[in-house]
GROMACS .gro file of C-alpha atoms in nm:
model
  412
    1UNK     CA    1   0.822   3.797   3.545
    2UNK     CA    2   1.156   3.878   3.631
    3UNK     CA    3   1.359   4.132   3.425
    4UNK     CA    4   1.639   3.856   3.366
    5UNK     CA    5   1.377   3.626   3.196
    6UNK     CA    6   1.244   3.858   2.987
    7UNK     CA    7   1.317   4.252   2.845
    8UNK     CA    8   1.244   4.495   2.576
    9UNK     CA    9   1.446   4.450   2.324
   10UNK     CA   10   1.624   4.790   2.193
   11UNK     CA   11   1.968   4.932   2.047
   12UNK     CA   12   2.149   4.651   1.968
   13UNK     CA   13   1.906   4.350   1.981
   14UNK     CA   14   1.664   4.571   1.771
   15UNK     CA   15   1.962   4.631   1.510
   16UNK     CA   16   2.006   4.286   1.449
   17UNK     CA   17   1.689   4.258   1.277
   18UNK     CA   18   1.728   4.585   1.055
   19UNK     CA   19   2.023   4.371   0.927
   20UNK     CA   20   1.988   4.161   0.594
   21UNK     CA   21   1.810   3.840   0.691
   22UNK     CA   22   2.015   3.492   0.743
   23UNK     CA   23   1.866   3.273   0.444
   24UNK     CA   24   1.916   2.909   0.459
   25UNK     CA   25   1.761   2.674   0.181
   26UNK     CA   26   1.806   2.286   0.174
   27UNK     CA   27   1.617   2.020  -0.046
   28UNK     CA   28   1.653   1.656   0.014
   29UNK     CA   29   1.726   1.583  -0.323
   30UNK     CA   30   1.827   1.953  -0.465
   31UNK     CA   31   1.893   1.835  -0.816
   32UNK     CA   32   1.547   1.670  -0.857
   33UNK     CA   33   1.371   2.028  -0.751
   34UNK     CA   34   1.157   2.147  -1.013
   35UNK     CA   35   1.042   2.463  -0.935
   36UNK     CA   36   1.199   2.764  -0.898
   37UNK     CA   37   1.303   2.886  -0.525
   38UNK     CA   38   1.415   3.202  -0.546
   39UNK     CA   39   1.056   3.441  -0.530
   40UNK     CA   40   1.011   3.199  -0.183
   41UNK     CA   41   1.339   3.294  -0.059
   42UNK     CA   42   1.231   3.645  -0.137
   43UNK     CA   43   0.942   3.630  -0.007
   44UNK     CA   44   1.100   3.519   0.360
   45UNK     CA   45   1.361   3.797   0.316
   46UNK     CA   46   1.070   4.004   0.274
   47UNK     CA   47   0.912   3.850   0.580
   48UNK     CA   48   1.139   3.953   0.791
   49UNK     CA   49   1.208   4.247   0.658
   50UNK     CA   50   0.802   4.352   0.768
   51UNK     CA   51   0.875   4.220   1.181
   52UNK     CA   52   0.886   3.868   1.180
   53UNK     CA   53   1.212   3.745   1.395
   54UNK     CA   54   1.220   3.441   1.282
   55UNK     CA   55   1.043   3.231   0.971
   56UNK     CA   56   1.058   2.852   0.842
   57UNK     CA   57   0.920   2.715   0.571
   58UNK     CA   58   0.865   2.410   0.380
   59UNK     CA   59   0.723   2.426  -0.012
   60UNK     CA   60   0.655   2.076  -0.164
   61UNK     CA   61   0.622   2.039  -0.522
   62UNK     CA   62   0.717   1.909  -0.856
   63UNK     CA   63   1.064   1.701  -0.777
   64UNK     CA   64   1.093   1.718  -0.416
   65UNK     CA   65   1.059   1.944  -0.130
   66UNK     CA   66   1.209   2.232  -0.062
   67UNK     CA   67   1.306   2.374   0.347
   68UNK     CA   68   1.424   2.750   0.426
   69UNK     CA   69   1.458   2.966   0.677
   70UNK     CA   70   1.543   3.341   0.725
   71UNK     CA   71   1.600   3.573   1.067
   72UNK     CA   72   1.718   3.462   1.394
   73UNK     CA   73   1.579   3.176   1.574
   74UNK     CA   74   1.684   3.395   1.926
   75UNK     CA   75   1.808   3.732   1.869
   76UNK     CA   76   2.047   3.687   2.137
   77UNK     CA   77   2.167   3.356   2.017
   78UNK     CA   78   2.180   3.227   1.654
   79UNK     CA   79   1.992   3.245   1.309
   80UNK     CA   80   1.682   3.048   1.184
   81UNK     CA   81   1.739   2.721   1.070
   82UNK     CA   82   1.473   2.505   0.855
   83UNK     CA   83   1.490   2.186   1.132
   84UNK     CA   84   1.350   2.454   1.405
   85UNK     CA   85   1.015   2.374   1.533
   86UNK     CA   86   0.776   2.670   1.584
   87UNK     CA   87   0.453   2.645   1.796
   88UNK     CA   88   0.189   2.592   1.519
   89UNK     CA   89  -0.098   2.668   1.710
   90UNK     CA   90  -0.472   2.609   1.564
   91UNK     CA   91  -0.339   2.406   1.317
   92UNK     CA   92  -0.338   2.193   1.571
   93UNK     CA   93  -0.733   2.147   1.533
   94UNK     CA   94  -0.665   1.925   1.197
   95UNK     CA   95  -0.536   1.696   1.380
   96UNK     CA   96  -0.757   1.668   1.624
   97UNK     CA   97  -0.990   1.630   1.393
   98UNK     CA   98  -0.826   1.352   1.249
   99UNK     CA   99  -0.844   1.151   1.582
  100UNK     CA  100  -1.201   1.201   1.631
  101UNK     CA  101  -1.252   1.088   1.219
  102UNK     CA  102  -1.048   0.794   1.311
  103UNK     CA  103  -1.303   0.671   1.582
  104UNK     CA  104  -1.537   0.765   1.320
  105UNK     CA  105  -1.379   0.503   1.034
  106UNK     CA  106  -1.337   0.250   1.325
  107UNK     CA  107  -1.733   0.228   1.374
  108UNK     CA  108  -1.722   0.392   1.745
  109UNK     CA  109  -1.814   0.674   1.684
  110UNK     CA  110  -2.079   0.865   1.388
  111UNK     CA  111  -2.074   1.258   1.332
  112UNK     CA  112  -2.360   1.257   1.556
  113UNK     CA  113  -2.174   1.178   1.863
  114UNK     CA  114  -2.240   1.411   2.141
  115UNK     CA  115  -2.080   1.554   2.422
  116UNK     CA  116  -2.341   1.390   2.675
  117UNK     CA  117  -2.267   1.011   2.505
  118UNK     CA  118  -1.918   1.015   2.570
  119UNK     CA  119  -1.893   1.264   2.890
  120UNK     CA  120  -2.201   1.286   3.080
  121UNK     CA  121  -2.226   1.648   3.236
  122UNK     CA  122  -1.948   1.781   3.113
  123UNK     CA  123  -2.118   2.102   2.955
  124UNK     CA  124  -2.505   2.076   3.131
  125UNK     CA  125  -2.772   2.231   2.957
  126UNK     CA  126  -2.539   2.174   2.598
  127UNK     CA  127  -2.472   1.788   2.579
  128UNK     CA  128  -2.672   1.735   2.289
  129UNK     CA  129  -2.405   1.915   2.058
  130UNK     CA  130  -2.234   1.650   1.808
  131UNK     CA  131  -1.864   1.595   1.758
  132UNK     CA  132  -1.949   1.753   1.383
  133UNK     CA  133  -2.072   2.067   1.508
  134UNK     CA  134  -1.801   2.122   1.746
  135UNK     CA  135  -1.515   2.015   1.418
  136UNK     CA  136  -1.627   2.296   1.221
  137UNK     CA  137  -1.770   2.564   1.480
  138UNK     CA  138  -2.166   2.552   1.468
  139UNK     CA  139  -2.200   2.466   1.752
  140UNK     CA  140  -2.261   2.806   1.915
  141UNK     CA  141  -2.040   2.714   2.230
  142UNK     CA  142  -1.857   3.037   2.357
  143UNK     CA  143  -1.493   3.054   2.377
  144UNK     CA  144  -1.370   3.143   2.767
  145UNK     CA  145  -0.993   3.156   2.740
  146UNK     CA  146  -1.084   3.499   2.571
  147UNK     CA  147  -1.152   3.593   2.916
  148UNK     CA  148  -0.775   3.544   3.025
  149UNK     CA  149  -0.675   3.821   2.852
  150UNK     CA  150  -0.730   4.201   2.925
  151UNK     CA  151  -1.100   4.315   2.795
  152UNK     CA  152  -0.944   4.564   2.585
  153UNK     CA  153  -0.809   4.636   2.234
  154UNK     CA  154  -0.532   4.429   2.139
  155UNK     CA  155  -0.351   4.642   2.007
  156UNK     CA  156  -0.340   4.790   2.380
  157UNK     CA  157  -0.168   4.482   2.516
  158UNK     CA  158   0.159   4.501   2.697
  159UNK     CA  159   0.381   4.184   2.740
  160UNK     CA  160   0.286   4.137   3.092
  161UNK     CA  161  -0.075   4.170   3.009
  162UNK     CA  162   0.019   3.852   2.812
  163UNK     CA  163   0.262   3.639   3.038
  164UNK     CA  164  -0.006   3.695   3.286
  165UNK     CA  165  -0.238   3.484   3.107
  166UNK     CA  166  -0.053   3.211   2.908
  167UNK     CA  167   0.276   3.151   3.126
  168UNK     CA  168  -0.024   2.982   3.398
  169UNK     CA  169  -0.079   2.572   3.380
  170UNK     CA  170  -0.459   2.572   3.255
  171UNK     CA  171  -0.652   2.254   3.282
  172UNK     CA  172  -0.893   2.141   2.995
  173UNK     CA  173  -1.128   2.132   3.281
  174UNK     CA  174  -1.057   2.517   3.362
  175UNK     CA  175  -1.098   2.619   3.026
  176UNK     CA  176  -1.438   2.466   2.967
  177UNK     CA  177  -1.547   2.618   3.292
  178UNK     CA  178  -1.435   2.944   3.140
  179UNK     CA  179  -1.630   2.895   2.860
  180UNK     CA  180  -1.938   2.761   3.055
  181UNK     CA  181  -1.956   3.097   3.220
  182UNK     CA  182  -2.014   3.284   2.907
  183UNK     CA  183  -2.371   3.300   2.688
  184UNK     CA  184  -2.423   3.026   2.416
  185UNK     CA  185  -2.366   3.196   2.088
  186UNK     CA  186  -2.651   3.042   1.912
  187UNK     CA  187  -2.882   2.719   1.875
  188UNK     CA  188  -2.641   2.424   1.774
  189UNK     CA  189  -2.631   2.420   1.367
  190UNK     CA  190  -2.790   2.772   1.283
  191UNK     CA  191  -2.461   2.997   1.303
  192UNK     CA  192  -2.077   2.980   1.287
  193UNK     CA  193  -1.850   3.121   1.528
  194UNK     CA  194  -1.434   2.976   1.600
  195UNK     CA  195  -1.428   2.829   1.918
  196UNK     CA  196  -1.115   2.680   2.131
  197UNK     CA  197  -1.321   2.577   2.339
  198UNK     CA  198  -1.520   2.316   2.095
  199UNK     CA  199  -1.170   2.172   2.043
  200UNK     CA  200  -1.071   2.173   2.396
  201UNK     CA  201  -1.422   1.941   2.477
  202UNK     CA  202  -1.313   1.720   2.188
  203UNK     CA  203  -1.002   1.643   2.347
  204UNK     CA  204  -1.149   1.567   2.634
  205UNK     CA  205  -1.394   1.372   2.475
  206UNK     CA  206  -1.126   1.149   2.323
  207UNK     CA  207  -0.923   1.115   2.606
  208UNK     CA  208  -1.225   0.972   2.816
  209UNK     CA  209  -1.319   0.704   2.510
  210UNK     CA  210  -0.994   0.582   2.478
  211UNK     CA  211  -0.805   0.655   2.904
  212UNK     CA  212  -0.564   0.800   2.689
  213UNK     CA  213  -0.453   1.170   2.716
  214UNK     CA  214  -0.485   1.374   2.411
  215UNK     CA  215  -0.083   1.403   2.398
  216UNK     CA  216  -0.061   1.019   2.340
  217UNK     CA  217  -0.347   0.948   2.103
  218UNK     CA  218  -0.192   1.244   1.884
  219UNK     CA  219   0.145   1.100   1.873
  220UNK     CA  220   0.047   0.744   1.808
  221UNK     CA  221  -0.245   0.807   1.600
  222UNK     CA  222  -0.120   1.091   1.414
  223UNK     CA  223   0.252   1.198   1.413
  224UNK     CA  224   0.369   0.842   1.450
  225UNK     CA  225   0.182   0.731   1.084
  226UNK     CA  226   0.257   1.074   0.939
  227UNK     CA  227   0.617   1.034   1.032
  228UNK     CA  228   0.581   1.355   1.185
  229UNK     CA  229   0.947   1.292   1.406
  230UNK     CA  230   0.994   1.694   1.557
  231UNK     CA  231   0.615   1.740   1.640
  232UNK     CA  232   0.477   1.703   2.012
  233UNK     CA  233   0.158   1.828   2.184
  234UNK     CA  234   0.355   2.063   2.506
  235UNK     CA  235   0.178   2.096   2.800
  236UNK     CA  236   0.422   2.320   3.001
  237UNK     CA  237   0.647   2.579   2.931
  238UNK     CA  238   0.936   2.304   2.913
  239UNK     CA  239   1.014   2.276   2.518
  240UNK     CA  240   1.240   2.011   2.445
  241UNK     CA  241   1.435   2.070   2.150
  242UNK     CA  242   1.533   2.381   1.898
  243UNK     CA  243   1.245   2.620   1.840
  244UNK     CA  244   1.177   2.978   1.748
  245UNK     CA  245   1.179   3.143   1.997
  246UNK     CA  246   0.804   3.354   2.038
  247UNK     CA  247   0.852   3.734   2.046
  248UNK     CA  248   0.560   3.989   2.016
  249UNK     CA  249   0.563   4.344   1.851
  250UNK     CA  250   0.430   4.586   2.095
  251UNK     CA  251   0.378   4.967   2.171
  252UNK     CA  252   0.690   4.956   2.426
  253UNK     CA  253   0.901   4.753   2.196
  254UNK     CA  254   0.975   4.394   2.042
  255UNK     CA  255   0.997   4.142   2.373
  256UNK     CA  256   1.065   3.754   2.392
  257UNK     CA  257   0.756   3.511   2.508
  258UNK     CA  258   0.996   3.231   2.618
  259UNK     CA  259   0.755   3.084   2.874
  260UNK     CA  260   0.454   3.060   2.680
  261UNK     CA  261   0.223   2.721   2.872
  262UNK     CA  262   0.078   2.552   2.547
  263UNK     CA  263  -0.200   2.438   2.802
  264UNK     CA  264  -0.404   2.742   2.758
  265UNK     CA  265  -0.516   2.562   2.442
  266UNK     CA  266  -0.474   2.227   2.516
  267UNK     CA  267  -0.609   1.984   2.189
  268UNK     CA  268  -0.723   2.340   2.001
  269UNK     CA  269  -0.348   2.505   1.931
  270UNK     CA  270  -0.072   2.305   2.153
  271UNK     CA  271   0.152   2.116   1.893
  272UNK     CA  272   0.487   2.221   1.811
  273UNK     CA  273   0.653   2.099   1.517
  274UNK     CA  274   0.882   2.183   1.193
  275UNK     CA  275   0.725   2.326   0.901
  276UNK     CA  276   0.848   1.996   0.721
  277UNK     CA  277   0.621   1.780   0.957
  278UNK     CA  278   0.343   1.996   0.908
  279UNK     CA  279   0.387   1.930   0.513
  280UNK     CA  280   0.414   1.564   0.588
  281UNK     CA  281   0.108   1.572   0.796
  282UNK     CA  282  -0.089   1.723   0.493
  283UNK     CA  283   0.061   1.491   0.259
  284UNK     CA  284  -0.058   1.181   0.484
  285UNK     CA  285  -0.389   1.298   0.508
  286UNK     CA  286  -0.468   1.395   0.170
  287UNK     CA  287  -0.327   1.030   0.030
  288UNK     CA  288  -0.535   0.831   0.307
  289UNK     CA  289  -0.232   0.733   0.534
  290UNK     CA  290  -0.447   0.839   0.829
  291UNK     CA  291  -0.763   0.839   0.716
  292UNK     CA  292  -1.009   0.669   0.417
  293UNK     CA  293  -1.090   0.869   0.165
  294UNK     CA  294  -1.444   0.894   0.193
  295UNK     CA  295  -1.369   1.063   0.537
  296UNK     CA  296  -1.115   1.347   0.424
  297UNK     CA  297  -1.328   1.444   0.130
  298UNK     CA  298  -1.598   1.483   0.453
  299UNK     CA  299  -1.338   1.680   0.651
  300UNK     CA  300  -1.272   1.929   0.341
  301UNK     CA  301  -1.656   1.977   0.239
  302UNK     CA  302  -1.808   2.259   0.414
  303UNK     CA  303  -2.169   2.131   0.526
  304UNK     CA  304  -2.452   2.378   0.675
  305UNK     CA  305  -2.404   2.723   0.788
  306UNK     CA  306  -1.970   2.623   0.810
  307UNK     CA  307  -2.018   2.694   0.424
  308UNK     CA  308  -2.019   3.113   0.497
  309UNK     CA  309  -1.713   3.002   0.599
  310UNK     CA  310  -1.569   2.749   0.397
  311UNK     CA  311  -1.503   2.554   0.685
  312UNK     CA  312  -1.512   2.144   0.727
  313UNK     CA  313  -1.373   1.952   1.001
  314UNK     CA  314  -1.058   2.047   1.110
  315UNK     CA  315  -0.989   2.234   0.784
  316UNK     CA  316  -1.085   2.557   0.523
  317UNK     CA  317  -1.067   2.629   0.182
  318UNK     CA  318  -0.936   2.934   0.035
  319UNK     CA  319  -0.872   2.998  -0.335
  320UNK     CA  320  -0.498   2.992  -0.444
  321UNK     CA  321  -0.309   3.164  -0.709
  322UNK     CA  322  -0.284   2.897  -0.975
  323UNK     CA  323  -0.590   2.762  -1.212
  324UNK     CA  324  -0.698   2.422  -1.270
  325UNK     CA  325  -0.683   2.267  -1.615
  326UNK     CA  326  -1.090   2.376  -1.683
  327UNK     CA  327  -0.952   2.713  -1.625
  328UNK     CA  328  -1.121   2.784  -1.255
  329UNK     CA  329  -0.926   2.876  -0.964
  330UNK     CA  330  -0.762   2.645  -0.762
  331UNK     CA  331  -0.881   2.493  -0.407
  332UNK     CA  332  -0.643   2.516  -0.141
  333UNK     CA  333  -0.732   2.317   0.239
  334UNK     CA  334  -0.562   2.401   0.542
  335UNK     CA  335  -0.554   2.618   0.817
  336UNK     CA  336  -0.366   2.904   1.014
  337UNK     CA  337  -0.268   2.910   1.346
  338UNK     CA  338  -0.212   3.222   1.555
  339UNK     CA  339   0.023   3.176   1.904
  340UNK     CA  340   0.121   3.415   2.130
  341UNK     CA  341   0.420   3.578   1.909
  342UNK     CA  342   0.410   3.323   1.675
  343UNK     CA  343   0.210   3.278   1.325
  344UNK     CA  344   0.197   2.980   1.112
  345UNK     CA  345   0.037   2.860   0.791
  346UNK     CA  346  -0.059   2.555   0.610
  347UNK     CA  347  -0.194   2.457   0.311
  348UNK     CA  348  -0.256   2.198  -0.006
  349UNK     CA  349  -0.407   2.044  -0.264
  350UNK     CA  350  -0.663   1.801  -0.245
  351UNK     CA  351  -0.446   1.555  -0.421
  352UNK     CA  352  -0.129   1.696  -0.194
  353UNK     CA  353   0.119   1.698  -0.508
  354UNK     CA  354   0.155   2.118  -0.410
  355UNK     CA  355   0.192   2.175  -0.031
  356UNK     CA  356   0.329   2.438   0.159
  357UNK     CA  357   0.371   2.532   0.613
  358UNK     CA  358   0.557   2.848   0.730
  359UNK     CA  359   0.574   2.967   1.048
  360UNK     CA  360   0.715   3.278   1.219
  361UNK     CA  361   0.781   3.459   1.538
  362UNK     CA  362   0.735   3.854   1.603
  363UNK     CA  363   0.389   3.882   1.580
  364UNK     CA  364   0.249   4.205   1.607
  365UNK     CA  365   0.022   4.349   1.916
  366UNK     CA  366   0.073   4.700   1.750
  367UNK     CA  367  -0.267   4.897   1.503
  368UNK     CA  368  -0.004   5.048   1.255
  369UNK     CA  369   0.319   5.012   1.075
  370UNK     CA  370   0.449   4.676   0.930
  371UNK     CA  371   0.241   4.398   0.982
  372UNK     CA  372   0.396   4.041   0.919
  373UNK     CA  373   0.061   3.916   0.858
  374UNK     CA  374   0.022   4.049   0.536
  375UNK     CA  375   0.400   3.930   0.416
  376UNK     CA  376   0.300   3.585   0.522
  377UNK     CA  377   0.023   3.596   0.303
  378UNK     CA  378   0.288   3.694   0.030
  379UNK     CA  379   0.526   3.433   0.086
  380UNK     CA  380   0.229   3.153   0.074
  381UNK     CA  381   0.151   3.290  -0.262
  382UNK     CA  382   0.492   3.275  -0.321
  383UNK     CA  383   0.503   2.939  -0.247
  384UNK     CA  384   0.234   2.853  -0.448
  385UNK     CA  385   0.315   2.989  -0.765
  386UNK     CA  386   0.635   2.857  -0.753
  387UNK     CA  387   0.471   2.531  -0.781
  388UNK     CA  388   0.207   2.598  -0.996
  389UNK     CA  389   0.155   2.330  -1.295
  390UNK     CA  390   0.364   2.511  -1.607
  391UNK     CA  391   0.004   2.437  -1.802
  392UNK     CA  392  -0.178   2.628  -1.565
  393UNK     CA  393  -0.211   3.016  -1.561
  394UNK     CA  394  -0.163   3.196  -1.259
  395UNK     CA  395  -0.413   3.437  -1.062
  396UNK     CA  396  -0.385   3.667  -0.820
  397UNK     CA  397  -0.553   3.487  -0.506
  398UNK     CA  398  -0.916   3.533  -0.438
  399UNK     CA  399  -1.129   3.537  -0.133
  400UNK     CA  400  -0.952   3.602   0.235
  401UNK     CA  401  -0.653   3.508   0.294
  402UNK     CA  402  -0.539   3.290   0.597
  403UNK     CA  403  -0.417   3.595   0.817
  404UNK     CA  404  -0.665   3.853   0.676
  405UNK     CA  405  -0.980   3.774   0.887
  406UNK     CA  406  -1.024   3.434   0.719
  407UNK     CA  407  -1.192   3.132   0.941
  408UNK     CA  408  -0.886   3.031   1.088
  409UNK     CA  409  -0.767   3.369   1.206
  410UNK     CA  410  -0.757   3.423   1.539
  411UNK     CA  411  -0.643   3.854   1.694
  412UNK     CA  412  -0.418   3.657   2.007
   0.00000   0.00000   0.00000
């Protein structure tokens, strides 16, 4: 890439983010807010603080919801607002899921769908694996856009080593071929391993049942019902709107990713969108606006060997902070998402009355100092706590977090 489009960032641009974060907090009814916002605030401050550039959140809860933001949306430009839209990567794969549960409720399709009923050759030798096993990742199909990137430790990576692989179009066709090149992990059902690829085949499964592509079934099916106004599927570097700006953390310095090609994971980590969509998309699905309730309480029950990970269709469990009224930790369901300098979280409860999405650019391709990761798992616990029922003890959080080597987590 040329040095115009794209340079280490040092003396000045580095300064700006040793400065005290911008913090921005809006409600859309601040008077009826119930909770108190100031450890979430904190917690973005904080955020920042550990290498992220830029963060956004939304924290829904008792009387309203509540939007901030904190760092700079483009160091060279202007601050973080809470409108911005950040790439939200595999949190992405809930929706997708929710399209292929929608054929589901409409009698087309059953969880035993397979590849081979719907696309005929498209992975020879593995059409027999069902549209379940490819939703929660047992079906032992490799992922190949691993193989885009350097076969070395990440923590190795330079920026280039990265713009080589995702500033490239990639077709959904090129990245199953990837993955076709590659050993099958393990006999359909009988393991669990995270694979793009399964979500990239969905996709493309849904796109040939309906002659639809996957960008328009998710915006009609999904974003349009969920009210979901700032969110779109990319599939080119063009990114229409405000965003955050990636940037990665590496051993030569902090650099920009401003020409990162969502394509490279198509239906499995593609959508951009404000962390206030993202907590309307939760709250839609968890009340049944896009789907029955039979059919999320399917997507958020981990069946067969996705229960060593506590991972349904789409979505995983983690324990939160808060206890329920019996006095047993709470269940949060969501998912992370892990971009190419960006990070983002999401997560509720089953009954959606606490919900909370952050996302954040900086993300770190360096083994030591300050890792944002582990703030981001602060500020969700933040958020959550902040919400937590007033009748309800809190507790620190149990089990892997979301960027700690959980289900969701992906080292990109």
């Amino acid at each position: 890439m040329l040095p115009n489009r794209r340079q280490l960032l040092t003396g000045a641009t580095v300064a700006a983010l040793a400065t005290p974060a911008f913090m921005t907090g809006a409600a859309a009814a601040p008077s009826k807010i119930a909770f108190n916002t100031a450890g979430i605030d904190a917690a973005l401050a904080n955020l920042v603080r550990d290498g992220a550039v830029g963060v956004t959140t939304s924290v829904v809860g008792p009387g309203g919801t509540y939007l901030s933001a904190a760092g700079k949306r483009d160091l060279q430009k202007d601050s973080a607002r809470p409108q911005d839209r950040a790439r939200i990567a595999s949190i992405t794969k809930a929706m997708i899921a929710v399209l292929v549960m929608q054929r589901i409720e409409a009698g087309q399709w059953t969880l035993r769908t397979t590849i081979d009923q719907v696309t005929p050759g498209l992975y020879p030798g593995h059409g027999g694996v069902t549209v379940a096993q490819l939703m929660n990742h047992t079906s032992g199909m490799p992922d190949g856009i691993y193989s885009l990137l350097p076969d070395r430790e990440w923590y190795t990576w330079t920026v280039e080593d990265l713009e080589a692989a995702v500033v490239p179009y990639h077709s959904e066709q090129e990245l199953v071929e990837l993955s076709r090149r590659l050993p099958w992990e393990f006999e359909p059902g009988t393991g669990w391993s995270y694979s793009n690829a399964g979500y990239v085949v969905l996709s493309m499964m849904l796109e040939a049942a309906t002659g639809s592509r996957i960008q328009d079934l998710v915006r009609d099916r999904v974003f349009k019902p969920a009210k979901m106004q700032q969110s779109r599927l990319e599939e080119s570097t063009l990114v229409r709107g405000r965003y955050l700006l990636p940037y990665g953390k590496f051993q030569a310095g902090l650099a920009p990713l401003p020409l990162v090609n969502p394509s490279i994971f198509s239906g499995a980590g593609g959508v951009y969108a404000t962390a206030e969509d993202i907590t309307d998309f939760t709250g839609a699905l968890m009340t049944g606006r896009l789907l029955r309730k039979d059919l999320v309480d399917a997507m958020v029950t981990p069946v067969g060997a996705a229960q060593q990970a506590r991972y349904g269709y789409g979505l995983y469990l983690i324990n939160g902070p808060c206890r329920t009224a019996a006095g047993t930790p709470e269940v949060l369901i969501g998912h992370d998402g892990a971009g190419f300098g960006t990070r983002a979280v999401s997560f509720t409860t089953r009954d959606a009355s606490r919900r909370m999405a952050l996302a954040y650019t900086g993300r770190s391709y360096v083994e030591e100092g300050p890792d944002p990761d582990a703030a981001m798992n602060a500020a969700l616990i933040a958020g959550f706590r902040a919400t937590c029922p007033a009748s309800a003890p809190t507790t620190p959080a149990s089990g892997k977090g979301p960027a700690s080597g959980g289900a969701g987590s992906l080292r990109l």
